[in-house]
PDB file of C-alpha atoms in Angstrom:
ATOM      1  CA  MET A1091       0.000   0.000   0.000  1.00 80.00           C
ATOM      2  CA  PRO A1092       1.398   3.464  -0.842  1.00 86.00           C
ATOM      3  CA  THR A1093       2.181   5.942   1.879  1.00 93.00           C
ATOM      4  CA  PHE A1094       0.135   9.112   2.313  1.00 93.00           C
ATOM      5  CA  PHE A1095       2.781  11.201   0.575  1.00 93.00           C
ATOM      6  CA  GLU A1096       3.115   8.744  -2.314  1.00 94.00           C
ATOM      7  CA  ALA A1097      -0.655   8.853  -2.832  1.00 94.00           C
ATOM      8  CA  LEU A1098      -0.644  12.659  -2.564  1.00 93.00           C
ATOM      9  CA  ASN A1099       2.217  13.027  -5.059  1.00 92.00           C
ATOM     10  CA  GLU A1100       0.511  10.716  -7.547  1.00 90.00           C
ATOM     11  CA  LEU A1101      -2.742  12.680  -7.409  1.00 89.00           C
ATOM     12  CA  MET A1102      -0.918  16.009  -7.548  1.00 86.00           C
ATOM     13  CA  ALA A1103       1.039  14.919 -10.630  1.00 79.00           C
ATOM     14  CA  ALA A1104      -2.239  13.909 -12.288  1.00 79.00           C
ATOM     15  CA  GLU A1105      -3.690  17.325 -11.305  1.00 78.00           C
ATOM     16  CA  VAL A1106      -6.647  15.734  -9.536  1.00 85.00           C
ATOM     17  CA  PRO A1107      -8.510  18.294  -7.366  1.00 87.00           C
ATOM     18  CA  LEU A1108      -8.163  17.162  -3.761  1.00 92.00           C
ATOM     19  CA  VAL A1109      -8.161  18.236  -0.129  1.00 95.00           C
ATOM     20  CA  SER A1110      -5.704  16.842   2.405  1.00 96.00           C
ATOM     21  CA  VAL A1111      -7.014  16.707   5.982  1.00 96.00           C
ATOM     22  CA  THR A1112      -4.693  16.396   8.994  1.00 96.00           C
ATOM     23  CA  VAL A1113      -5.463  15.973  12.689  1.00 94.00           C
ATOM     24  CA  VAL A1114      -3.269  18.719  14.152  1.00 94.00           C
ATOM     25  CA  ASP A1115      -4.415  18.577  17.781  1.00 92.00           C
ATOM     26  CA  THR A1116      -6.644  16.567  20.097  1.00 91.00           C
ATOM     27  CA  LEU A1117      -8.062  16.812  23.604  1.00 90.00           C
ATOM     28  CA  GLY A1118      -9.673  14.027  25.580  1.00 86.00           C
ATOM     29  CA  SER A1119     -11.192  10.929  24.011  1.00 83.00           C
ATOM     30  CA  VAL A1120     -10.917  11.011  20.204  1.00 83.00           C
ATOM     31  CA  PRO A1121     -10.984   8.284  17.499  1.00 82.00           C
ATOM     32  CA  GLN A1122      -7.590   9.137  15.942  1.00 84.00           C
ATOM     33  CA  ASP A1123      -4.242  10.423  17.114  1.00 88.00           C
ATOM     34  CA  ARG A1124      -2.589  13.717  16.275  1.00 92.00           C
ATOM     35  CA  GLY A1125      -0.931  13.525  12.847  1.00 93.00           C
ATOM     36  CA  ALA A1126      -3.528  11.258  11.225  1.00 94.00           C
ATOM     37  CA  LYS A1127      -4.145  12.212   7.586  1.00 95.00           C
ATOM     38  CA  MET A1128      -6.562  11.575   4.768  1.00 96.00           C
ATOM     39  CA  ILE A1129      -7.074  12.659   1.151  1.00 96.00           C
ATOM     40  CA  VAL A1130     -10.512  13.586  -0.175  1.00 95.00           C
ATOM     41  CA  THR A1131     -11.457  13.981  -3.863  1.00 92.00           C
ATOM     42  CA  ALA A1132     -14.791  14.809  -5.486  1.00 87.00           C
ATOM     43  CA  GLU A1133     -15.657  11.091  -5.288  1.00 89.00           C
ATOM     44  CA  GLY A1134     -15.066  10.969  -1.535  1.00 91.00           C
ATOM     45  CA  LEU A1135     -12.380   9.472   0.694  1.00 94.00           C
ATOM     46  CA  LYS A1136      -9.376   8.541  -1.451  1.00 94.00           C
ATOM     47  CA  PHE A1137      -6.731   7.626   1.127  1.00 95.00           C
ATOM     48  CA  GLY A1138      -6.150   7.479   4.864  1.00 94.00           C
ATOM     49  CA  THR A1139      -8.419   8.268   7.800  1.00 94.00           C
ATOM     50  CA  VAL A1140      -8.963  10.873  10.494  1.00 92.00           C
ATOM     51  CA  GLY A1141     -11.009   8.572  12.677  1.00 86.00           C
ATOM     52  CA  GLY A1142     -13.875   7.064  10.744  1.00 79.00           C
ATOM     53  CA  GLY A1143     -17.530   7.365  11.668  1.00 86.00           C
ATOM     54  CA  LYS A1144     -19.257  10.698  12.110  1.00 88.00           C
ATOM     55  CA  VAL A1145     -16.143  12.837  12.467  1.00 89.00           C
ATOM     56  CA  GLU A1146     -14.734  11.523   9.201  1.00 92.00           C
ATOM     57  CA  THR A1147     -18.072  11.922   7.426  1.00 92.00           C
ATOM     58  CA  LYS A1148     -18.234  15.553   8.570  1.00 91.00           C
ATOM     59  CA  ALA A1149     -14.607  16.154   7.529  1.00 93.00           C
ATOM     60  CA  ILE A1150     -15.206  14.645   4.078  1.00 94.00           C
ATOM     61  CA  ALA A1151     -18.275  16.855   3.598  1.00 92.00           C
ATOM     62  CA  GLU A1152     -16.247  19.914   4.612  1.00 92.00           C
ATOM     63  CA  ALA A1153     -13.444  18.965   2.201  1.00 92.00           C
ATOM     64  CA  GLN A1154     -15.904  18.467  -0.646  1.00 91.00           C
ATOM     65  CA  ARG A1155     -17.390  21.906   0.014  1.00 88.00           C
ATOM     66  CA  MET A1156     -13.909  23.290  -0.624  1.00 87.00           C
ATOM     67  CA  LEU A1157     -13.630  21.248  -3.823  1.00 85.00           C
ATOM     68  CA  GLU A1158     -16.977  22.618  -5.017  1.00 80.00           C
ATOM     69  CA  GLY A1159     -15.747  26.184  -4.516  1.00 70.00           C
ATOM     70  CA  ALA A1160     -18.025  26.882  -1.560  1.00 64.00           C
ATOM     71  CA  GLU A1161     -14.974  28.038   0.401  1.00 67.00           C
ATOM     72  CA  ALA A1162     -12.898  30.956  -0.885  1.00 66.00           C
ATOM     73  CA  GLU A1163      -9.803  29.946   1.086  1.00 77.00           C
ATOM     74  CA  THR A1164      -7.497  27.124   0.017  1.00 83.00           C
ATOM     75  CA  THR A1165      -6.630  26.286   3.641  1.00 91.00           C
ATOM     76  CA  LYS A1166      -8.644  26.297   6.843  1.00 92.00           C
ATOM     77  CA  PHE A1167      -8.718  24.992  10.416  1.00 95.00           C
ATOM     78  CA  ALA A1168     -11.751  23.429  12.064  1.00 92.00           C
ATOM     79  CA  GLN A1169     -12.100  22.600  15.763  1.00 92.00           C
ATOM     80  CA  TRP A1170     -14.969  20.338  16.738  1.00 90.00           C
ATOM     81  CA  ASN A1171     -16.256  19.128  20.071  1.00 87.00           C
ATOM     82  CA  LEU A1172     -17.109  15.574  19.110  1.00 83.00           C
ATOM     83  CA  GLN A1173     -20.210  15.463  21.293  1.00 80.00           C
ATOM     84  CA  LYS A1174     -21.668  18.915  20.608  1.00 82.00           C
ATOM     85  CA  ASP A1175     -20.552  19.502  17.025  1.00 83.00           C
ATOM     86  CA  VAL A1176     -20.414  16.001  15.595  1.00 82.00           C
ATOM     87  CA  GLY A1177     -22.945  14.036  17.672  1.00 80.00           C
ATOM     88  CA  MET A1178     -20.533  11.398  18.920  1.00 77.00           C
ATOM     89  CA  THR A1179     -20.695   9.920  22.424  1.00 75.00           C
ATOM     90  CA  CYS A1180     -17.022  10.590  23.202  1.00 72.00           C
ATOM     91  CA  GLY A1181     -16.546  14.097  24.538  1.00 74.00           C
ATOM     92  CA  GLY A1182     -13.130  14.905  23.125  1.00 86.00           C
ATOM     93  CA  VAL A1183     -12.071  17.782  20.910  1.00 90.00           C
ATOM     94  CA  VAL A1184     -10.325  17.437  17.547  1.00 91.00           C
ATOM     95  CA  LYS A1185      -8.657  20.164  15.489  1.00 94.00           C
ATOM     96  CA  LEU A1186      -8.287  19.536  11.753  1.00 94.00           C
ATOM     97  CA  TYR A1187      -6.302  21.308   9.048  1.00 96.00           C
ATOM     98  CA  PHE A1188      -7.759  21.296   5.519  1.00 95.00           C
ATOM     99  CA  GLU A1189      -5.636  22.148   2.472  1.00 95.00           C
ATOM    100  CA  SER A1190      -6.972  22.089  -1.085  1.00 91.00           C
ATOM    101  CA  HIS A1191      -4.873  21.455  -4.176  1.00 87.00           C
ATOM    102  CA  ASN A1192      -5.587  21.754  -7.916  1.00 80.00           C
ATOM    103  CA  VAL A1193      -8.843  23.595  -7.195  1.00 78.00           C
ATOM    104  CA  GLY A1194      -9.689  26.598  -9.356  1.00 72.00           C
ATOM    105  CA  LYS A1195      -6.432  26.105 -11.222  1.00 75.00           C
ATOM    106  CA  TRP A1196      -4.912  29.275 -12.680  1.00 86.00           C
ATOM    107  CA  SER A1197      -4.878  28.840 -16.477  1.00 89.00           C
ATOM    108  CA  VAL A1198      -2.335  30.579 -18.715  1.00 94.00           C
ATOM    109  CA  PHE A1199      -2.704  30.371 -22.499  1.00 96.00           C
ATOM    110  CA  VAL A1200       0.470  31.069 -24.463  1.00 97.00           C
ATOM    111  CA  PHE A1201       0.125  31.553 -28.207  1.00 97.00           C
ATOM    112  CA  GLY A1202       3.507  30.727 -29.708  1.00 96.00           C
ATOM    113  CA  ALA A1203       6.242  28.244 -28.827  1.00 95.00           C
ATOM    114  CA  GLY A1204       9.379  30.121 -29.834  1.00 95.00           C
ATOM    115  CA  HIS A1205      12.413  30.979 -27.715  1.00 95.00           C
ATOM    116  CA  VAL A1206      10.739  33.454 -25.339  1.00 95.00           C
ATOM    117  CA  ALA A1207       7.566  31.362 -25.112  1.00 96.00           C
ATOM    118  CA  ASN A1208       9.662  28.304 -24.278  1.00 96.00           C
ATOM    119  CA  ALA A1209      11.371  30.245 -21.486  1.00 96.00           C
ATOM    120  CA  LEU A1210       7.995  31.490 -20.211  1.00 96.00           C
ATOM    121  CA  VAL A1211       6.468  28.004 -20.214  1.00 96.00           C
ATOM    122  CA  SER A1212       9.580  26.601 -18.515  1.00 96.00           C
ATOM    123  CA  LEU A1213       8.999  29.001 -15.607  1.00 96.00           C
ATOM    124  CA  LEU A1214       5.226  28.631 -15.450  1.00 95.00           C
ATOM    125  CA  VAL A1215       5.291  24.840 -15.087  1.00 90.00           C
ATOM    126  CA  HIS A1216       7.023  25.344 -11.730  1.00 90.00           C
ATOM    127  CA  ILE A1217       4.117  27.500 -10.491  1.00 88.00           C
ATOM    128  CA  ASP A1218       0.651  26.377  -9.381  1.00 80.00           C
ATOM    129  CA  CYS A1219      -1.008  26.843 -12.762  1.00 86.00           C
ATOM    130  CA  HIS A1220      -1.895  24.975 -15.936  1.00 86.00           C
ATOM    131  CA  VAL A1221      -0.301  26.139 -19.183  1.00 92.00           C
ATOM    132  CA  ILE A1222      -1.770  25.675 -22.647  1.00 94.00           C
ATOM    133  CA  CYS A1223       0.727  26.460 -25.415  1.00 96.00           C
ATOM    134  CA  ILE A1224      -0.598  26.849 -28.963  1.00 96.00           C
ATOM    135  CA  ASP A1225       1.505  26.934 -32.127  1.00 96.00           C
ATOM    136  CA  PRO A1226       1.211  25.663 -35.723  1.00 96.00           C
ATOM    137  CA  ARG A1227       4.774  24.283 -35.625  1.00 96.00           C
ATOM    138  CA  GLN A1228       4.957  20.832 -34.083  1.00 96.00           C
ATOM    139  CA  GLU A1229       8.748  20.915 -34.000  1.00 97.00           C
ATOM    140  CA  TRP A1230       8.643  23.957 -31.701  1.00 97.00           C
ATOM    141  CA  LEU A1231       5.947  22.474 -29.486  1.00 96.00           C
ATOM    142  CA  ASP A1232       8.162  19.415 -29.120  1.00 96.00           C
ATOM    143  CA  LYS A1233      10.929  21.614 -27.648  1.00 96.00           C
ATOM    144  CA  LEU A1234       8.757  22.647 -24.692  1.00 95.00           C
ATOM    145  CA  PRO A1235       9.529  21.082 -21.288  1.00 93.00           C
ATOM    146  CA  GLU A1236       7.835  17.866 -20.258  1.00 90.00           C
ATOM    147  CA  SER A1237       5.298  18.552 -17.510  1.00 86.00           C
ATOM    148  CA  PRO A1238       1.840  17.328 -16.473  1.00 78.00           C
ATOM    149  CA  LYS A1239       1.005  21.028 -16.063  1.00 83.00           C
ATOM    150  CA  LEU A1240       1.481  21.692 -19.791  1.00 89.00           C
ATOM    151  CA  THR A1241      -0.893  21.010 -22.678  1.00 91.00           C
ATOM    152  CA  ARG A1242       0.494  21.405 -26.190  1.00 93.00           C
ATOM    153  CA  VAL A1243      -1.959  22.351 -28.947  1.00 94.00           C
ATOM    154  CA  ARG A1244      -0.948  22.382 -32.615  1.00 95.00           C
ATOM    155  CA  SER A1245      -3.245  24.551 -34.724  1.00 94.00           C
ATOM    156  CA  ASP A1246      -3.017  26.163 -38.130  1.00 95.00           C
ATOM    157  CA  ASP A1247      -5.886  28.485 -37.191  1.00 95.00           C
ATOM    158  CA  MET A1248      -4.946  29.987 -33.835  1.00 96.00           C
ATOM    159  CA  PRO A1249      -7.627  32.749 -33.839  1.00 95.00           C
ATOM    160  CA  SER A1250     -10.330  30.048 -33.995  1.00 93.00           C
ATOM    161  CA  LEU A1251      -9.238  28.782 -30.569  1.00 93.00           C
ATOM    162  CA  VAL A1252      -9.978  32.101 -28.827  1.00 93.00           C
ATOM    163  CA  LYS A1253     -13.574  31.020 -28.214  1.00 92.00           C
ATOM    164  CA  THR A1254     -12.394  27.942 -26.286  1.00 89.00           C
ATOM    165  CA  ILE A1255     -10.428  29.882 -23.646  1.00 90.00           C
ATOM    166  CA  PRO A1256     -11.977  30.106 -20.142  1.00 87.00           C
ATOM    167  CA  ASP A1257     -13.083  33.599 -19.089  1.00 88.00           C
ATOM    168  CA  ASP A1258     -10.649  33.705 -16.156  1.00 88.00           C
ATOM    169  CA  ALA A1259      -7.548  32.662 -18.130  1.00 92.00           C
ATOM    170  CA  PHE A1260      -4.466  34.819 -18.597  1.00 96.00           C
ATOM    171  CA  VAL A1261      -3.496  35.097 -22.262  1.00 97.00           C
ATOM    172  CA  VAL A1262      -0.090  35.882 -23.778  1.00 97.00           C
ATOM    173  CA  LEU A1263       0.606  36.327 -27.492  1.00 97.00           C
ATOM    174  CA  MET A1264       4.165  35.363 -28.490  1.00 96.00           C
ATOM    175  CA  THR A1265       3.768  33.950 -31.991  1.00 96.00           C
ATOM    176  CA  MET A1266       6.124  34.191 -34.952  1.00 93.00           C
ATOM    177  CA  GLY A1267       5.539  37.924 -35.376  1.00 92.00           C
ATOM    178  CA  HIS A1268       3.087  40.756 -35.924  1.00 93.00           C
ATOM    179  CA  THR A1269       1.274  39.066 -38.801  1.00 92.00           C
ATOM    180  CA  THR A1270       0.308  36.102 -36.583  1.00 95.00           C
ATOM    181  CA  ASP A1271      -0.196  38.026 -33.322  1.00 94.00           C
ATOM    182  CA  LYS A1272      -2.522  40.584 -34.930  1.00 94.00           C
ATOM    183  CA  PRO A1273      -5.448  38.302 -35.954  1.00 95.00           C
ATOM    184  CA  ILE A1274      -5.464  36.608 -32.547  1.00 96.00           C
ATOM    185  CA  LEU A1275      -5.454  39.959 -30.750  1.00 96.00           C
ATOM    186  CA  ILE A1276      -8.215  41.397 -32.953  1.00 95.00           C
ATOM    187  CA  GLU A1277     -10.360  38.286 -32.407  1.00 95.00           C
ATOM    188  CA  ILE A1278      -9.902  38.539 -28.636  1.00 96.00           C
ATOM    189  CA  LEU A1279     -10.671  42.248 -28.513  1.00 95.00           C
ATOM    190  CA  ARG A1280     -13.706  41.759 -30.743  1.00 93.00           C
ATOM    191  CA  THR A1281     -15.243  38.863 -28.812  1.00 93.00           C
ATOM    192  CA  ARG A1282     -13.670  38.280 -25.384  1.00 92.00           C
ATOM    193  CA  THR A1283     -12.378  39.905 -22.193  1.00 92.00           C
ATOM    194  CA  PHE A1284      -9.640  38.324 -20.087  1.00 94.00           C
ATOM    195  CA  PRO A1285      -8.141  39.446 -16.763  1.00 94.00           C
ATOM    196  CA  TYR A1286      -4.702  39.566 -18.406  1.00 96.00           C
ATOM    197  CA  LEU A1287      -3.886  39.968 -22.079  1.00 97.00           C
ATOM    198  CA  GLY A1288      -0.346  40.638 -23.238  1.00 95.00           C
ATOM    199  CA  VAL A1289       1.412  40.850 -26.596  1.00 95.00           C
ATOM    200  CA  ILE A1290       5.179  40.616 -26.810  1.00 95.00           C
ATOM    201  CA  GLY A1291       6.829  43.527 -28.600  1.00 91.00           C
ATOM    202  CA  SER A1292       8.293  46.995 -28.433  1.00 93.00           C
ATOM    203  CA  ASP A1293       6.627  50.376 -28.122  1.00 92.00           C
ATOM    204  CA  ALA A1294       6.819  50.577 -31.917  1.00 94.00           C
ATOM    205  CA  LYS A1295       4.904  47.305 -32.274  1.00 94.00           C
ATOM    206  CA  ALA A1296       2.358  48.528 -29.726  1.00 92.00           C
ATOM    207  CA  ALA A1297       1.744  51.619 -31.869  1.00 94.00           C
ATOM    208  CA  VAL A1298       1.218  49.458 -34.965  1.00 95.00           C
ATOM    209  CA  LEU A1299      -1.178  47.166 -33.091  1.00 94.00           C
ATOM    210  CA  ARG A1300      -3.226  50.116 -31.869  1.00 94.00           C
ATOM    211  CA  ARG A1301      -3.432  51.411 -35.427  1.00 94.00           C
ATOM    212  CA  ASP A1302      -4.597  47.943 -36.515  1.00 95.00           C
ATOM    213  CA  ILE A1303      -7.273  48.053 -33.813  1.00 93.00           C
ATOM    214  CA  ALA A1304      -8.565  51.388 -35.082  1.00 93.00           C
ATOM    215  CA  GLU A1305      -8.606  50.097 -38.667  1.00 93.00           C
ATOM    216  CA  ALA A1306     -10.579  47.064 -37.523  1.00 92.00           C
ATOM    217  CA  GLY A1307     -13.310  49.400 -36.252  1.00 93.00           C
ATOM    218  CA  LEU A1308     -12.930  48.421 -32.611  1.00 92.00           C
ATOM    219  CA  PRO A1309     -13.772  50.945 -29.864  1.00 91.00           C
ATOM    220  CA  GLU A1310     -11.116  53.295 -28.518  1.00 90.00           C
ATOM    221  CA  ASP A1311     -10.895  51.498 -25.162  1.00 91.00           C
ATOM    222  CA  ALA A1312      -9.761  48.332 -26.963  1.00 91.00           C
ATOM    223  CA  LYS A1313      -6.401  50.054 -27.484  1.00 91.00           C
ATOM    224  CA  ARG A1314      -5.895  50.014 -23.700  1.00 91.00           C
ATOM    225  CA  ALA A1315      -7.154  46.465 -23.099  1.00 92.00           C
ATOM    226  CA  PHE A1316      -3.795  44.716 -23.425  1.00 93.00           C
ATOM    227  CA  PHE A1317      -0.162  44.987 -22.368  1.00 95.00           C
ATOM    228  CA  CYS A1318       2.438  45.755 -25.014  1.00 94.00           C
ATOM    229  CA  PRO A1319       5.296  45.752 -24.155  1.00 94.00           C
ATOM    230  CA  ILE A1320       4.636  43.026 -21.585  1.00 94.00           C
ATOM    231  CA  GLY A1321       6.307  42.338 -18.274  1.00 94.00           C
ATOM    232  CA  LEU A1322       7.612  44.502 -15.491  1.00 93.00           C
ATOM    233  CA  ASP A1323      10.229  47.083 -16.409  1.00 89.00           C
ATOM    234  CA  LEU A1324      13.302  45.056 -15.475  1.00 90.00           C
ATOM    235  CA  GLY A1325      16.011  42.893 -16.976  1.00 83.00           C
ATOM    236  CA  SER A1326      17.398  42.570 -20.470  1.00 89.00           C
ATOM    237  CA  ASN A1327      16.127  41.088 -23.742  1.00 87.00           C
ATOM    238  CA  HIS A1328      17.393  37.629 -22.838  1.00 93.00           C
ATOM    239  CA  PRO A1329      14.457  35.185 -23.271  1.00 93.00           C
ATOM    240  CA  TYR A1330      14.532  34.068 -19.642  1.00 95.00           C
ATOM    241  CA  GLU A1331      14.784  37.625 -18.299  1.00 95.00           C
ATOM    242  CA  ILE A1332      11.788  38.602 -20.430  1.00 95.00           C
ATOM    243  CA  ALA A1333       9.985  35.513 -19.118  1.00 95.00           C
ATOM    244  CA  VAL A1334      10.778  36.423 -15.510  1.00 96.00           C
ATOM    245  CA  SER A1335       9.380  39.928 -16.008  1.00 96.00           C
ATOM    246  CA  VAL A1336       6.195  38.563 -17.613  1.00 96.00           C
ATOM    247  CA  VAL A1337       5.623  35.953 -14.894  1.00 96.00           C
ATOM    248  CA  ALA A1338       6.179  38.626 -12.227  1.00 96.00           C
ATOM    249  CA  GLN A1339       3.618  40.901 -13.861  1.00 96.00           C
ATOM    250  CA  MET A1340       1.055  38.115 -14.179  1.00 95.00           C
ATOM    251  CA  ILE A1341       1.513  37.042 -10.563  1.00 94.00           C
ATOM    252  CA  ARG A1342       1.088  40.644  -9.433  1.00 93.00           C
ATOM    253  CA  ILE A1343      -2.163  41.022 -11.359  1.00 92.00           C
ATOM    254  CA  ARG A1344      -3.394  37.584 -10.301  1.00 90.00           C
ATOM    255  CA  ASP A1345      -2.870  38.464  -6.644  1.00 87.00           C
ATOM    256  CA  GLU A1346      -4.467  41.899  -7.026  1.00 87.00           C
ATOM    257  CA  LEU A1347      -7.527  40.290  -8.584  1.00 84.00           C
ATOM    258  CA  ARG A1348      -7.697  37.668  -5.879  1.00 75.00           C
ATOM    259  CA  SER A1349      -7.618  40.262  -3.155  1.00 76.00           C
ATOM    260  CA  ALA A1350     -10.054  42.493  -5.060  1.00 61.00           C
ATOM    261  CA  ARG A1351      -7.673  45.444  -4.945  1.00 40.00           C
ATOM    262  CA  SER A1352      -7.810  47.970  -7.773  1.00 36.00           C
ATOM    263  CA  PRO A1353      -4.596  48.097  -9.841  1.00 35.00           C
ATOM    264  CA  GLU A1354      -5.355  51.685 -10.820  1.00 44.00           C
ATOM    265  CA  GLY A1355      -2.400  53.985 -10.537  1.00 41.00           C
ATOM    266  CA  ASP A1356       0.199  51.216 -10.584  1.00 45.00           C
ATOM    267  CA  ARG A1357       2.494  51.809 -13.524  1.00 40.00           C
ATOM    268  CA  ASP A1358       3.247  48.150 -14.016  1.00 43.00           C
ATOM    269  CA  SER A1359      -0.258  46.764 -13.584  1.00 41.00           C
ATOM    270  CA  SER A1360      -2.013  48.933 -16.136  1.00 42.00           C
ATOM    271  CA  PRO A1361      -1.602  48.350 -19.884  1.00 47.00           C
ATOM    272  CA  ARG A1362       1.212  50.241 -21.530  1.00 41.00           C
TER     273      ARG A1362
END
């Protein structure tokens, strides 16, 4: 039989949404000792135990509430008097720690699989997110790092995939150049709104893109709906330094959105 951590690692690698539950403290008569652990998925108890019976049933229900998104936090403590709160005859107290994983996964869509995109993906797969990289060139997709957090998509019609992107995804355009970035950007601005949209390029490219937007008949505010240049104002033009600046910018905006703080007035978190 696998250990708790072997079971947890296997489920994490497969990106299965789960909640780990640990008995962190006890008082009096309780059905399990401090340190007992279990893993709960959407189907129910997957591994381990925190005592069985009513206390475990209540803990599983609480974990599944987190999996369903009923809880905003990814971690929480619960302290239950087993007689008053759980309905058990023993009168002890148990304190549990719940931690969810792979729930509400942050999705990042990267159009393009060139040198900078490869560097960006190589960083993102080490962060708690899922990356979808789209490119018409299979040989470039094959150069991306191996990771269960990465999905490669080969497509000769990248703009057609815009409609498949979740509303809460972050989107980065890093294709072969302006001629392939432009139709994707126009399609996004015409039909979708994402919390983060960035296009790699210089100030000169940004000016050309904004002219393209005007020529496409899109509203004036569409010119301010994306980042170009992308990334925080740091580092050099080395692919990995660009990637670091882009990841830093996306994390900043992700965290601002999560805490419901307005990014207004922040030079680096408003489109350039």
